Coordinates of C-alpha atoms in Angstrom, one line a residue:
Chain A
S1 CA -13.4 -35.1 3.0
P2 CA -17.2 -34.4 3.1
C3 CA -18.4 -31.3 1.3
L4 CA -18.3 -28.5 3.9
D5 CA -20.2 -25.3 3.6
A6 CA -18.1 -23.1 5.8
K7 CA -19.6 -19.6 6.1
V8 CA -17.2 -16.9 7.2
C9 CA -18.0 -13.3 8.0
I10 CA -15.5 -10.5 7.8
V11 CA -16.0 -7.2 9.6
G12 CA -14.3 -4.4 7.8
G13 CA -13.9 -3.8 4.0
G14 CA -10.4 -2.5 4.0
P15 CA -7.1 -4.2 3.0
A16 CA -7.2 -6.6 6.0
G17 CA -10.8 -7.7 5.2
F18 CA -10.1 -8.2 1.5
Y19 CA -6.8 -10.0 1.8
T20 CA -8.3 -12.3 4.5
A21 CA -11.2 -13.0 2.1
Q22 CA -8.9 -13.5 -0.8
H23 CA -7.0 -16.3 0.9
L24 CA -10.1 -17.9 2.3
V25 CA -12.0 -18.2 -1.0
K26 CA -9.1 -20.2 -2.4
V27 CA -10.7 -23.1 -0.6
S28 CA -13.8 -24.3 -2.4
D29 CA -15.9 -25.1 0.6
V30 CA -15.5 -21.6 2.1
S31 CA -17.7 -18.7 1.4
V32 CA -17.1 -15.2 2.7
D33 CA -19.2 -12.1 3.4
I34 CA -17.5 -8.8 4.0
Y35 CA -19.4 -6.2 6.0
E36 CA -18.3 -2.6 5.8
R37 CA -19.7 0.4 7.7
L38 CA -19.5 2.8 4.7
P39 CA -21.3 2.3 1.4
V40 CA -17.9 2.4 -0.2
P41 CA -15.2 -0.3 0.2
F42 CA -11.4 -0.3 0.5
G43 CA -10.8 1.6 3.8
L44 CA -7.5 3.3 4.1
V45 CA -6.6 2.5 0.5
R46 CA -9.3 5.0 -0.4
F47 CA -9.1 7.3 2.6
G48 CA -5.5 7.1 3.8
V49 CA -3.1 6.6 0.9
A50 CA -2.1 10.1 -0.4
P51 CA -3.7 11.3 -3.6
D52 CA -0.3 11.7 -5.3
H53 CA 0.4 8.0 -4.6
P54 CA -2.0 6.4 -7.1
E55 CA 0.2 3.3 -7.7
V56 CA -0.2 2.3 -4.1
K57 CA -3.9 2.1 -4.8
N58 CA -3.5 -0.6 -7.5
V59 CA -4.3 -3.2 -4.9
I60 CA -8.0 -2.1 -5.4
N61 CA -7.9 -4.2 -8.6
T62 CA -7.1 -7.4 -6.7
F63 CA -9.7 -6.5 -4.1
T64 CA -12.3 -6.0 -6.9
Q65 CA -11.5 -9.5 -8.2
T66 CA -12.0 -10.9 -4.7
A67 CA -15.3 -9.1 -4.3
Q68 CA -16.5 -10.4 -7.6
H69 CA -15.6 -14.0 -6.7
A70 CA -18.6 -16.3 -6.7
R71 CA -18.1 -17.2 -3.1
C72 CA -17.5 -13.7 -1.8
S73 CA -20.0 -10.9 -1.3
F74 CA -19.7 -7.3 -0.1
H75 CA -22.3 -5.7 2.2
G76 CA -21.7 -2.0 2.6
N77 CA -23.6 0.5 4.8
V78 CA -23.8 -2.0 7.7
R79 CA -22.5 -0.9 11.0
V80 CA -21.4 -3.9 13.1
G81 CA -21.9 -3.1 16.7
K82 CA -25.0 -0.9 15.9
D83 CA -27.0 -2.4 13.1
V84 CA -26.0 -6.0 13.9
T85 CA -24.0 -7.3 16.9
V86 CA -21.0 -9.5 16.8
E87 CA -22.9 -12.1 18.7
E88 CA -25.6 -12.1 16.0
L89 CA -22.9 -12.5 13.4
Q90 CA -21.4 -15.4 15.3
E91 CA -24.8 -17.1 15.3
A92 CA -25.2 -16.6 11.5
Y93 CA -21.7 -17.7 10.6
H94 CA -19.2 -20.4 11.5
A95 CA -16.5 -17.9 12.0
V96 CA -16.2 -14.1 12.3
V97 CA -13.0 -12.2 11.4
L98 CA -12.6 -8.7 12.9
S99 CA -10.7 -6.6 10.5
Y100 CA -12.0 -3.1 11.2
G101 CA -8.7 -1.3 11.7
A102 CA -8.1 1.8 13.7
E103 CA -10.5 4.7 13.5
G104 CA -9.3 6.6 16.5
N105 CA -6.0 8.4 17.1
R106 CA -3.5 8.9 19.9
T107 CA -3.8 12.3 21.4
M108 CA -0.9 14.5 22.5
G109 CA -2.6 15.0 25.8
V110 CA -1.4 18.6 26.2
P111 CA -3.3 21.9 27.0
G112 CA -4.5 23.7 23.9
E113 CA -5.1 20.5 22.0
D114 CA -8.7 21.6 21.5
L115 CA -7.9 25.0 20.0
A116 CA -8.9 25.8 16.5
G117 CA -6.1 25.1 14.1
V118 CA -5.1 21.8 15.9
Y119 CA -5.9 18.6 14.1
S120 CA -4.9 15.0 14.2
A121 CA -3.2 13.8 11.0
K122 CA -5.9 11.2 10.7
D123 CA -8.5 13.8 10.4
F124 CA -6.5 16.1 8.2
V125 CA -5.7 13.1 5.8
G126 CA -9.4 12.1 6.0
W127 CA -10.3 15.7 5.0
Y128 CA -8.2 15.8 1.8
N129 CA -9.1 12.2 1.0
G130 CA -12.9 12.6 1.3
L131 CA -13.7 10.6 4.4
P132 CA -17.3 11.6 5.1
R133 CA -16.8 12.3 8.8
N134 CA -14.0 14.8 8.1
S135 CA -15.8 16.6 5.2
E136 CA -16.6 19.6 7.5
L137 CA -13.1 20.0 8.9
R138 CA -12.4 23.3 7.1
P139 CA -8.8 23.7 8.4
D140 CA -7.6 27.2 8.5
L141 CA -4.6 27.5 6.1
S142 CA -4.2 31.3 6.5
C143 CA -1.0 31.0 8.6
E144 CA 2.6 31.0 7.4
T145 CA 4.0 28.2 9.5
A146 CA 2.6 24.7 10.1
V147 CA 4.0 22.4 12.8
I148 CA 3.6 18.6 12.4
L149 CA 4.3 16.4 15.4
G150 CA 5.7 13.0 14.4
Q151 CA 8.1 12.0 11.7
G152 CA 6.6 9.0 10.1
N153 CA 5.3 8.6 6.6
V154 CA 1.9 10.0 7.4
A155 CA 3.6 13.2 8.7
L156 CA 5.5 13.4 5.5
D157 CA 2.4 12.9 3.4
V158 CA 0.7 15.8 5.3
A159 CA 3.8 18.0 4.7
R160 CA 3.9 17.1 1.1
I161 CA 0.3 17.8 0.5
L162 CA 0.6 21.2 2.3
L163 CA 3.5 22.3 0.1
S164 CA 2.8 20.6 -3.2
P165 CA 2.2 22.9 -6.2
V166 CA -1.5 22.9 -6.8
D167 CA -0.9 22.1 -10.5
I168 CA 0.3 18.7 -9.4
L169 CA -2.5 18.1 -6.9
K170 CA -5.3 19.1 -9.3
K171 CA -4.6 16.0 -11.4
T172 CA -5.0 13.6 -8.5
D173 CA -8.1 12.3 -6.7
I174 CA -7.7 14.9 -3.9
T175 CA -11.1 16.2 -2.9
Q176 CA -12.2 19.5 -4.6
H177 CA -12.7 21.3 -1.3
A178 CA -9.2 20.5 -0.2
L179 CA -7.8 21.5 -3.5
D180 CA -9.6 24.9 -3.3
A181 CA -8.4 25.4 0.3
L182 CA -4.8 24.5 -0.7
A183 CA -4.9 26.9 -3.7
E184 CA -5.7 29.7 -1.2
S185 CA -3.3 28.5 1.5
S186 CA -0.8 30.9 3.0
V187 CA 1.3 28.0 4.5
R188 CA 4.9 28.5 3.4
R189 CA 6.9 26.7 6.0
V190 CA 6.3 23.2 7.5
L191 CA 8.3 21.9 10.4
I192 CA 8.2 18.2 11.1
V193 CA 9.0 17.7 14.7
G194 CA 10.1 14.6 16.5
R195 CA 11.0 13.7 20.1
R196 CA 14.3 11.9 19.2
G197 CA 17.2 12.4 16.8
P198 CA 17.9 12.0 13.1
L199 CA 18.8 8.3 13.5
Q200 CA 15.3 7.6 14.9
V201 CA 13.1 9.2 12.2
A202 CA 10.3 6.7 11.4
C203 CA 9.7 7.8 7.8
T204 CA 11.2 5.8 4.9
I205 CA 13.4 6.9 2.1
K206 CA 10.9 7.0 -0.7
E207 CA 8.8 9.6 1.2
L208 CA 11.9 11.6 2.2
R209 CA 13.1 11.7 -1.4
E210 CA 9.7 13.0 -2.5
M211 CA 10.2 15.9 0.0
V212 CA 13.7 16.6 -1.2
N213 CA 12.5 16.7 -4.8
L214 CA 9.3 18.6 -4.2
P215 CA 9.1 21.4 -6.8
G216 CA 9.1 25.0 -5.5
T217 CA 10.4 24.0 -2.0
R218 CA 13.7 24.0 -0.2
P219 CA 14.9 22.1 2.9
E220 CA 15.7 24.3 5.9
M221 CA 17.4 22.5 8.8
E222 CA 19.8 23.3 11.7
A223 CA 23.2 21.8 11.0
S224 CA 23.8 21.6 14.8
E225 CA 21.0 18.9 15.1
F226 CA 23.1 16.6 12.9
E227 CA 26.4 16.7 14.9
G228 CA 28.0 13.3 15.0
I229 CA 25.6 11.7 12.6
A230 CA 27.9 11.3 9.6
E231 CA 30.3 9.4 11.7
T232 CA 27.7 6.7 12.5
L233 CA 27.0 5.9 8.8
K234 CA 29.4 3.1 8.3
S235 CA 27.9 1.1 11.2
L236 CA 24.3 1.4 10.0
A237 CA 22.3 -1.3 8.2
R238 CA 21.6 -0.5 4.5
P239 CA 18.0 0.9 4.8
R240 CA 18.9 3.2 7.7
K241 CA 22.2 4.1 6.1
R242 CA 20.7 5.2 2.8
L243 CA 17.9 7.1 4.6
T244 CA 20.4 9.0 6.8
E245 CA 22.7 9.7 3.9
L246 CA 19.8 11.4 2.0
L247 CA 18.8 13.3 5.1
L248 CA 22.3 14.6 5.6
K249 CA 22.5 15.6 2.0
A250 CA 19.3 17.6 2.2
A251 CA 20.1 19.1 5.7
I252 CA 23.7 20.0 5.7
E253 CA 25.5 19.3 2.4
T254 CA 26.4 22.4 0.4
P255 CA 24.4 22.2 -2.8
G256 CA 25.8 22.4 -6.3
E257 CA 25.2 25.5 -8.4
E258 CA 22.0 24.3 -10.0
E259 CA 20.4 23.1 -6.8
L260 CA 21.5 26.3 -5.0
E261 CA 19.7 28.3 -7.7
R262 CA 16.6 26.1 -7.4
R263 CA 16.6 26.6 -3.6
N264 CA 16.9 30.3 -3.9
R265 CA 13.9 30.4 -6.2
A266 CA 11.8 28.2 -4.0
E267 CA 9.0 30.0 -2.1
R268 CA 8.2 27.3 0.3
A269 CA 10.4 25.5 2.9
W270 CA 10.3 22.4 5.0
G271 CA 12.5 20.9 7.6
F272 CA 12.8 18.3 10.4
R273 CA 13.3 19.5 14.0
F274 CA 14.6 17.0 16.4
L275 CA 14.7 16.4 20.2
R276 CA 11.4 18.3 20.7
K277 CA 8.3 17.2 22.5
P278 CA 5.0 19.2 22.6
L279 CA 4.1 20.7 26.0
E280 CA 1.4 23.0 25.2
V281 CA -0.4 24.6 22.2
L282 CA -0.3 28.4 22.8
P283 CA -3.5 30.3 22.2
S284 CA -4.0 33.5 20.2
T285 CA -4.9 36.7 22.1
D286 CA -8.6 35.9 21.6
L287 CA -7.9 32.5 23.1
I288 CA -9.8 30.8 20.2
R289 CA -7.1 29.5 17.9
A290 CA -3.5 28.1 18.0
A291 CA -0.8 30.8 17.7
G292 CA 2.2 28.8 18.6
I293 CA 3.5 25.6 20.2
R294 CA 5.7 25.2 23.3
L295 CA 8.2 22.4 22.9
A296 CA 10.3 20.7 25.5
V297 CA 13.9 20.2 24.4
N298 CA 15.3 16.7 24.8
R299 CA 18.6 14.9 24.8
L300 CA 19.2 11.3 23.9
E301 CA 20.3 8.7 26.3
G302 CA 21.4 5.1 25.6
D303 CA 22.1 3.8 22.2
G304 CA 21.0 1.4 19.5
E305 CA 17.3 0.3 20.0
G306 CA 17.3 1.5 23.5
V307 CA 17.8 5.2 22.7
R308 CA 15.5 7.3 24.8
A309 CA 14.6 11.0 24.8
V310 CA 15.0 12.7 28.2
A311 CA 13.9 16.2 29.0
T312 CA 16.7 18.7 29.5
G313 CA 14.4 21.3 31.2
E314 CA 14.8 23.7 28.4
V315 CA 11.8 24.9 26.5
E316 CA 11.3 26.5 23.1
D317 CA 8.3 28.3 21.6
V318 CA 7.5 28.2 17.9
E319 CA 5.1 30.5 16.2
C320 CA 2.6 28.7 14.1
G321 CA -1.1 28.7 13.1
L322 CA -1.5 25.1 12.2
V323 CA -0.6 22.1 14.4
I324 CA -1.0 18.6 13.1
S325 CA -0.3 15.7 15.5
S326 CA 0.8 12.6 13.6
I327 CA 1.7 10.4 16.5
G328 CA -0.4 7.3 15.6
Y329 CA -3.8 5.8 14.9
K330 CA -5.7 3.8 17.5
S331 CA -8.2 0.9 17.3
L332 CA -11.5 1.2 19.2
L333 CA -13.9 -1.2 20.8
I334 CA -16.9 -1.6 18.6
D335 CA -18.9 -4.3 20.5
P336 CA -18.8 -5.2 24.2
A337 CA -18.8 -8.9 23.3
V338 CA -15.3 -8.6 21.8
P339 CA -12.3 -8.9 24.1
F340 CA -10.2 -5.7 23.9
D341 CA -6.8 -4.7 25.4
A342 CA -7.4 -1.0 26.2
R343 CA -3.8 -0.4 27.0
K344 CA -2.4 -1.7 23.7
A345 CA -5.6 -0.8 21.9
I346 CA -5.8 -4.1 20.0
I347 CA -7.9 -7.3 20.3
P348 CA -6.0 -9.8 22.3
N349 CA -5.2 -12.8 20.1
T350 CA -2.8 -15.6 19.3
M351 CA -2.0 -15.8 15.6
G352 CA -5.3 -14.2 14.8
R353 CA -7.4 -16.4 17.1
V354 CA -9.2 -14.0 19.5
Q355 CA -8.5 -15.1 23.0
Q356 CA -11.2 -16.9 25.0
T357 CA -13.7 -16.7 22.1
A358 CA -14.1 -19.7 19.8
G359 CA -15.0 -18.8 16.3
L360 CA -13.7 -15.3 16.5
Y361 CA -10.6 -14.1 14.6
C362 CA -8.9 -10.9 13.8
S363 CA -6.6 -9.5 11.1
G364 CA -4.9 -6.2 10.2
W365 CA -4.3 -3.2 12.5
V366 CA -6.9 -4.2 15.1
K367 CA -4.8 -7.4 15.6
R368 CA -1.3 -6.1 15.5
G369 CA -1.5 -2.3 16.1
P370 CA -1.7 0.5 13.6
T371 CA 1.7 0.3 11.8
G372 CA 3.0 -1.1 8.6
V373 CA 2.0 -0.7 4.9
I374 CA -0.6 -2.5 2.9
A375 CA 1.7 -5.4 2.2
T376 CA 2.4 -5.9 5.9
T377 CA -1.4 -6.1 6.4
M378 CA -1.6 -8.5 3.4
N379 CA 0.9 -10.9 5.0
D380 CA -0.9 -10.7 8.3
S381 CA -4.3 -11.3 6.8
F382 CA -3.0 -14.4 5.0
D383 CA -1.7 -15.6 8.3
T384 CA -5.1 -15.2 10.0
A385 CA -6.8 -16.9 7.1
R386 CA -4.4 -19.8 7.3
T387 CA -5.0 -20.1 11.0
L388 CA -8.7 -20.2 10.4
L389 CA -8.4 -22.9 7.7
Q390 CA -6.1 -24.9 9.9
D391 CA -8.8 -24.8 12.6
I392 CA -11.4 -26.1 10.2
G393 CA -9.1 -28.8 9.1
K394 CA -8.3 -29.8 12.7
G395 CA -11.9 -29.7 13.7
T396 CA -11.4 -27.0 16.4
L397 CA -13.6 -24.8 14.3
D398 CA -16.8 -26.7 13.9
V399 CA -18.4 -26.1 10.4
S400 CA -20.6 -29.1 10.5
T401 CA -23.8 -27.3 11.5
V402 CA -25.8 -25.5 8.9
K403 CA -25.6 -21.7 9.3
P404 CA -27.9 -19.1 7.7
G405 CA -25.0 -16.8 6.7
S406 CA -25.9 -13.6 5.0
Q407 CA -29.6 -14.7 4.7
G408 CA -29.9 -14.7 8.4
V409 CA -28.2 -11.3 8.7
S410 CA -30.3 -9.8 5.9
A411 CA -33.4 -10.7 7.7
L412 CA -32.2 -8.9 10.8
L413 CA -31.1 -5.8 8.9
E414 CA -34.4 -5.6 7.0
K415 CA -36.3 -5.6 10.3
R416 CA -34.1 -2.8 11.5
G417 CA -34.5 -0.7 8.3
V418 CA -30.9 -1.1 7.2
K419 CA -30.3 -1.5 3.5
P420 CA -26.9 -2.9 2.6
V421 CA -25.0 -1.8 -0.5
S422 CA -23.8 -4.6 -2.7
F423 CA -20.5 -4.5 -4.7
S424 CA -22.4 -3.8 -7.9
D425 CA -24.1 -0.9 -6.1
W426 CA -20.6 0.4 -5.2
E427 CA -19.7 0.1 -8.9
K428 CA -22.4 2.6 -9.7
I429 CA -20.9 5.0 -7.2
D430 CA -17.4 4.2 -8.7
S431 CA -18.7 5.0 -12.2
E432 CA -20.3 8.3 -11.1
E433 CA -17.1 9.4 -9.2
T434 CA -15.0 8.5 -12.2
R435 CA -17.3 10.4 -14.5
R436 CA -17.3 13.5 -12.4
G437 CA -13.5 13.3 -12.2
E438 CA -13.0 13.0 -15.9
I439 CA -14.7 16.4 -16.5
K440 CA -11.9 17.9 -14.3
G441 CA -9.0 15.8 -15.5
K442 CA -8.9 13.8 -12.3
P443 CA -9.1 10.1 -11.8
R444 CA -12.3 10.6 -9.8
E445 CA -14.2 13.2 -7.8
K446 CA -15.1 11.5 -4.5
M447 CA -18.5 11.9 -3.0
L448 CA -18.3 13.3 0.5
D449 CA -21.8 12.5 1.7
V450 CA -23.0 9.1 2.7
G451 CA -26.6 10.1 1.8
E452 CA -25.4 11.0 -1.7
M453 CA -23.5 7.7 -2.0
L454 CA -26.7 5.8 -1.0
Q455 CA -28.8 7.7 -3.5
V456 CA -26.4 6.8 -6.4
A457 CA -26.1 3.2 -5.2
R458 CA -29.9 2.7 -5.3
A459 CA -30.5 4.5 -8.6
Chain B
M1 CA -0.3 -44.5 -77.6
S2 CA 3.2 -43.7 -78.9
C3 CA 6.2 -44.2 -76.6
K4 CA 7.1 -40.6 -77.1
L5 CA 3.8 -39.4 -75.6
I6 CA 4.1 -41.8 -72.6
F7 CA 7.7 -40.7 -72.0
S8 CA 6.9 -37.0 -72.1
W9 CA 3.9 -37.6 -69.8
V10 CA 6.2 -39.4 -67.3
Q11 CA 8.7 -36.6 -67.6
R12 CA 6.0 -34.0 -66.8
Q13 CA 4.8 -36.0 -63.8
A14 CA 8.4 -36.4 -62.5
K15 CA 9.0 -32.7 -62.9
M16 CA 5.8 -31.9 -61.0
F17 CA 6.7 -34.5 -58.4
F18 CA 10.1 -33.0 -57.8
F19 CA 8.7 -29.5 -57.9
C20 CA 6.3 -30.4 -55.2
I21 CA 9.1 -31.9 -53.2
M22 CA 11.1 -28.7 -53.6
L23 CA 8.1 -26.7 -52.4
F24 CA 7.6 -29.0 -49.5
V25 CA 11.3 -28.7 -48.5
A26 CA 11.2 -24.9 -48.8
H27 CA 8.1 -24.8 -46.7
L28 CA 9.7 -27.0 -44.1
K29 CA 12.8 -24.8 -44.1
R30 CA 10.7 -21.8 -43.6
T31 CA 8.7 -23.2 -40.8
L32 CA 11.8 -24.5 -39.1
V33 CA 13.5 -21.2 -39.3
L34 CA 10.3 -19.6 -38.1
S35 CA 10.0 -21.9 -35.1
L36 CA 13.7 -21.3 -34.4
I37 CA 13.1 -17.6 -34.3
L38 CA 9.9 -18.0 -32.3
S39 CA 11.7 -20.3 -29.8
E40 CA 14.4 -17.7 -29.5
E41 CA 11.7 -15.3 -28.4
K42 CA 10.8 -17.4 -25.4
V43 CA 13.0 -17.4 -22.3
T44 CA 12.8 -20.3 -19.8
V45 CA 12.9 -19.3 -16.1
Y46 CA 12.9 -21.6 -13.1
F47 CA 11.2 -20.2 -10.0
I48 CA 11.8 -21.6 -6.5
N49 CA 8.7 -20.8 -4.6
R50 CA 8.5 -20.0 -0.9
D51 CA 7.7 -23.6 -0.1
G52 CA 10.9 -24.7 -2.0
R53 CA 8.9 -26.1 -5.0
K54 CA 10.4 -25.5 -8.4
I55 CA 8.2 -24.0 -11.1
T56 CA 9.4 -24.1 -14.7
T57 CA 7.9 -21.6 -17.0
S58 CA 8.8 -19.5 -20.1
S59 CA 7.8 -16.1 -21.4
A60 CA 8.4 -13.7 -24.2
K61 CA 11.7 -11.8 -24.0
G62 CA 11.1 -8.2 -22.9
D63 CA 8.6 -9.4 -20.2
S64 CA 9.6 -8.7 -16.6
L65 CA 9.6 -11.4 -14.0
L66 CA 6.4 -9.9 -12.6
D67 CA 4.8 -10.1 -16.1
L68 CA 5.8 -13.7 -16.2
V69 CA 4.2 -14.5 -12.8
V70 CA 1.0 -12.8 -13.8
E71 CA 0.8 -14.1 -17.3
Q72 CA 1.4 -17.7 -16.3
N73 CA -0.8 -17.3 -13.2
L74 CA 1.9 -18.8 -11.0
D75 CA 0.8 -19.6 -7.5
I76 CA 3.0 -17.1 -5.7
E77 CA 0.7 -15.5 -3.1
G78 CA 0.9 -11.7 -2.8
F79 CA 3.4 -11.2 -5.6
G80 CA 3.4 -7.8 -7.2
A81 CA 0.8 -6.0 -5.1
C82 CA 1.4 -2.6 -6.7
E83 CA 1.4 -4.1 -10.2
G84 CA 5.0 -3.1 -11.1
T85 CA 4.9 0.5 -10.2
L86 CA 7.8 0.6 -7.7
A87 CA 5.4 1.3 -4.8
C88 CA 6.0 -1.9 -2.8
S89 CA 8.5 -4.7 -2.5
T90 CA 6.3 -7.8 -2.8
C91 CA 8.0 -8.9 -6.0
H92 CA 11.3 -9.2 -4.3
V93 CA 13.4 -12.0 -5.8
I94 CA 16.9 -13.4 -5.1
L95 CA 19.1 -14.2 -8.1
D96 CA 22.4 -16.0 -8.6
Q97 CA 25.5 -13.8 -8.2
K98 CA 26.4 -14.2 -11.9
V99 CA 22.9 -13.3 -13.1
Y100 CA 22.7 -10.4 -10.7
N101 CA 26.0 -9.0 -12.1
Q102 CA 24.7 -9.3 -15.7
L103 CA 21.8 -7.0 -15.0
G104 CA 22.0 -3.2 -15.4
P105 CA 22.4 -0.7 -12.6
I106 CA 19.6 -0.3 -10.1
T107 CA 17.8 3.0 -9.9
D108 CA 17.3 4.9 -6.6
E109 CA 13.6 4.2 -6.9
E110 CA 14.1 0.5 -7.0
N111 CA 16.7 0.6 -4.2
D112 CA 14.4 2.7 -2.1
M113 CA 11.8 -0.1 -2.2
L114 CA 14.3 -2.9 -1.9
D115 CA 15.4 -1.3 1.4
L116 CA 12.0 -2.3 2.8
A117 CA 12.0 -5.9 1.6
F118 CA 12.2 -8.7 4.1
G119 CA 15.3 -10.9 3.9
L120 CA 17.2 -8.5 1.5
T121 CA 20.4 -10.0 0.1
D122 CA 23.3 -8.7 -2.0
T123 CA 21.7 -10.3 -5.1
S124 CA 18.2 -9.2 -4.5
R125 CA 16.1 -7.4 -7.1
L126 CA 12.5 -6.4 -7.6
G127 CA 11.0 -8.8 -10.1
C128 CA 9.1 -6.0 -11.9
Q129 CA 12.4 -4.4 -12.9
V130 CA 14.1 -7.5 -14.3
C131 CA 13.4 -7.8 -18.0
L132 CA 13.9 -11.1 -19.7
S133 CA 16.4 -11.3 -22.6
R134 CA 18.2 -14.2 -24.3
D135 CA 21.1 -13.8 -21.8
L136 CA 18.7 -14.8 -19.0
E137 CA 17.7 -18.1 -20.6
G138 CA 17.4 -20.8 -18.0
I139 CA 18.0 -18.6 -14.8
T140 CA 16.8 -19.7 -11.4
V141 CA 14.8 -17.1 -9.4
R142 CA 14.2 -17.6 -5.7
V143 CA 11.1 -16.1 -4.1
P144 CA 12.1 -15.3 -0.5
D145 CA 10.3 -16.8 2.4
R146 CA 8.2 -14.0 3.6
V147 CA 6.4 -11.2 1.7
N148 CA 7.0 -8.6 4.3
D149 CA 7.1 -5.1 2.9
M150 CA 7.8 -3.7 6.3
R151 CA 8.0 0.0 6.1
R152 CA 9.9 -0.1 9.3
S153 CA 13.4 1.0 9.6
D154 CA 15.3 -1.7 11.4
D155 CA 16.1 0.2 14.5
T156 CA 13.2 2.5 15.3
G157 CA 9.7 2.3 16.5
P158 CA 6.5 2.1 14.5
T159 CA 6.2 3.5 11.0
L160 CA 3.3 3.8 8.6

């Protein structure tokens, strides 16, 4: 076939962007440019994965290889939708892949949600992971009880970070200001609250096991909430069965002597609460901060996948000073030229091809919704890349015209006073963060300010 | 020249000749033994890739199946995302029953990640936890159809 020179642009420098690029550059006629809003790459691998899960971040090595590939280049500090439009990208490239993830979050939609002391898990995680926009969060950790709404892995991450011994955290890449705040924290009890029952918890066993084994903590749960659960074990599929077995063991099994002693010595406690839905965050007497949360009590109806939570009419108040809602991330519209399904909060697409827009594709959370781990996104990104390559092969994606690619975009950005950060510029930031971390015995000390990142990048 | 001198010269040459042959044979023996030992270090493994294609490869004993895939740069896309640290299930492989039974017990940590693997079978293992030994010479390892580390319990809603 004649030598093509297919130029593809990817919007978003997180896992979806990098894995899509990785698959595309396997084909010798394709070159890829990745645009990222922040000066630093890697998205949620840097800002979402918990500091005490460094192995999960090993994927950064494969992303680095991709970024350093001859036919791939990274352009940080470029805000698509503001500094350059999607339409302008479509003019400069044969294809544009939208991989910008989910920067918003689902709200509880209850009164009191705006009180001090109420945070989305996304913002709380962003705070301890150094996301610049959350650097000023300054959560108040002077209360005894924290309530987390939602029982997925993000909820468990938050609970674990709130209760982990500081000696463990101080060796991770958690931000210094979060470490300092957690060292002064008075939080001793974390409740992880869900609308449905024990068989519907959305977290997975690795994260649950980490809670069960968390030094200095003990599980505290109501045996009554587990009635009838043990009897269901034999009918469960392996993953759910092992998870439920571990949950029952932590929640209701009488511990052995050693474990009993360990629990008696533990100064911090955590537990799931089931069949509870938030109705209102209750204010303090000065009406400024959260002092409690009012929960509706549910019961379950139906069975199997159709199990639904139904209100009983009963209500329960729980005293707490910290409320963290961990009920889901949400994608946002970044450019009016992009079709967007506001209800599902995703870009409408078929196998990664954006509906009604030739040359536009999507991958990752903005395509499927904000669930799944890095490897789920990897698989999805490979699928989109395959679709794109198929379209080139079939001729439905025309790559015969000559396109200016990054040169065209650079000219626009220069006119607008926007200076992109290259991958080797990021490597300067990386070195500096690593150097600062080494002094403290941490893998890195993340920079919290975009201005500072740009300064180091340009040095 | 006297016959005696010629004779002793021939004798010396013959001795040297046979001495060289002995050295040569000893050397051969040594290298043969060496190569036998070296070949015992290598373990041949057959991978059946997702597209059904067979890949024949070999690696030093003690290497894990993941090490083998990485060292030999096998074209198995997305294999071993977390680089062998039990933080994903992308190195999920399916073994023959006999081979599976030969291997040691599975830790909770490995089972926890296996729980999330797509297409989990009763003879599934994580490739990063299977270390090659002489007993595993010539095994066939199947890479399942989809790399889908879905952190999603089978009967509930979304999970991160």
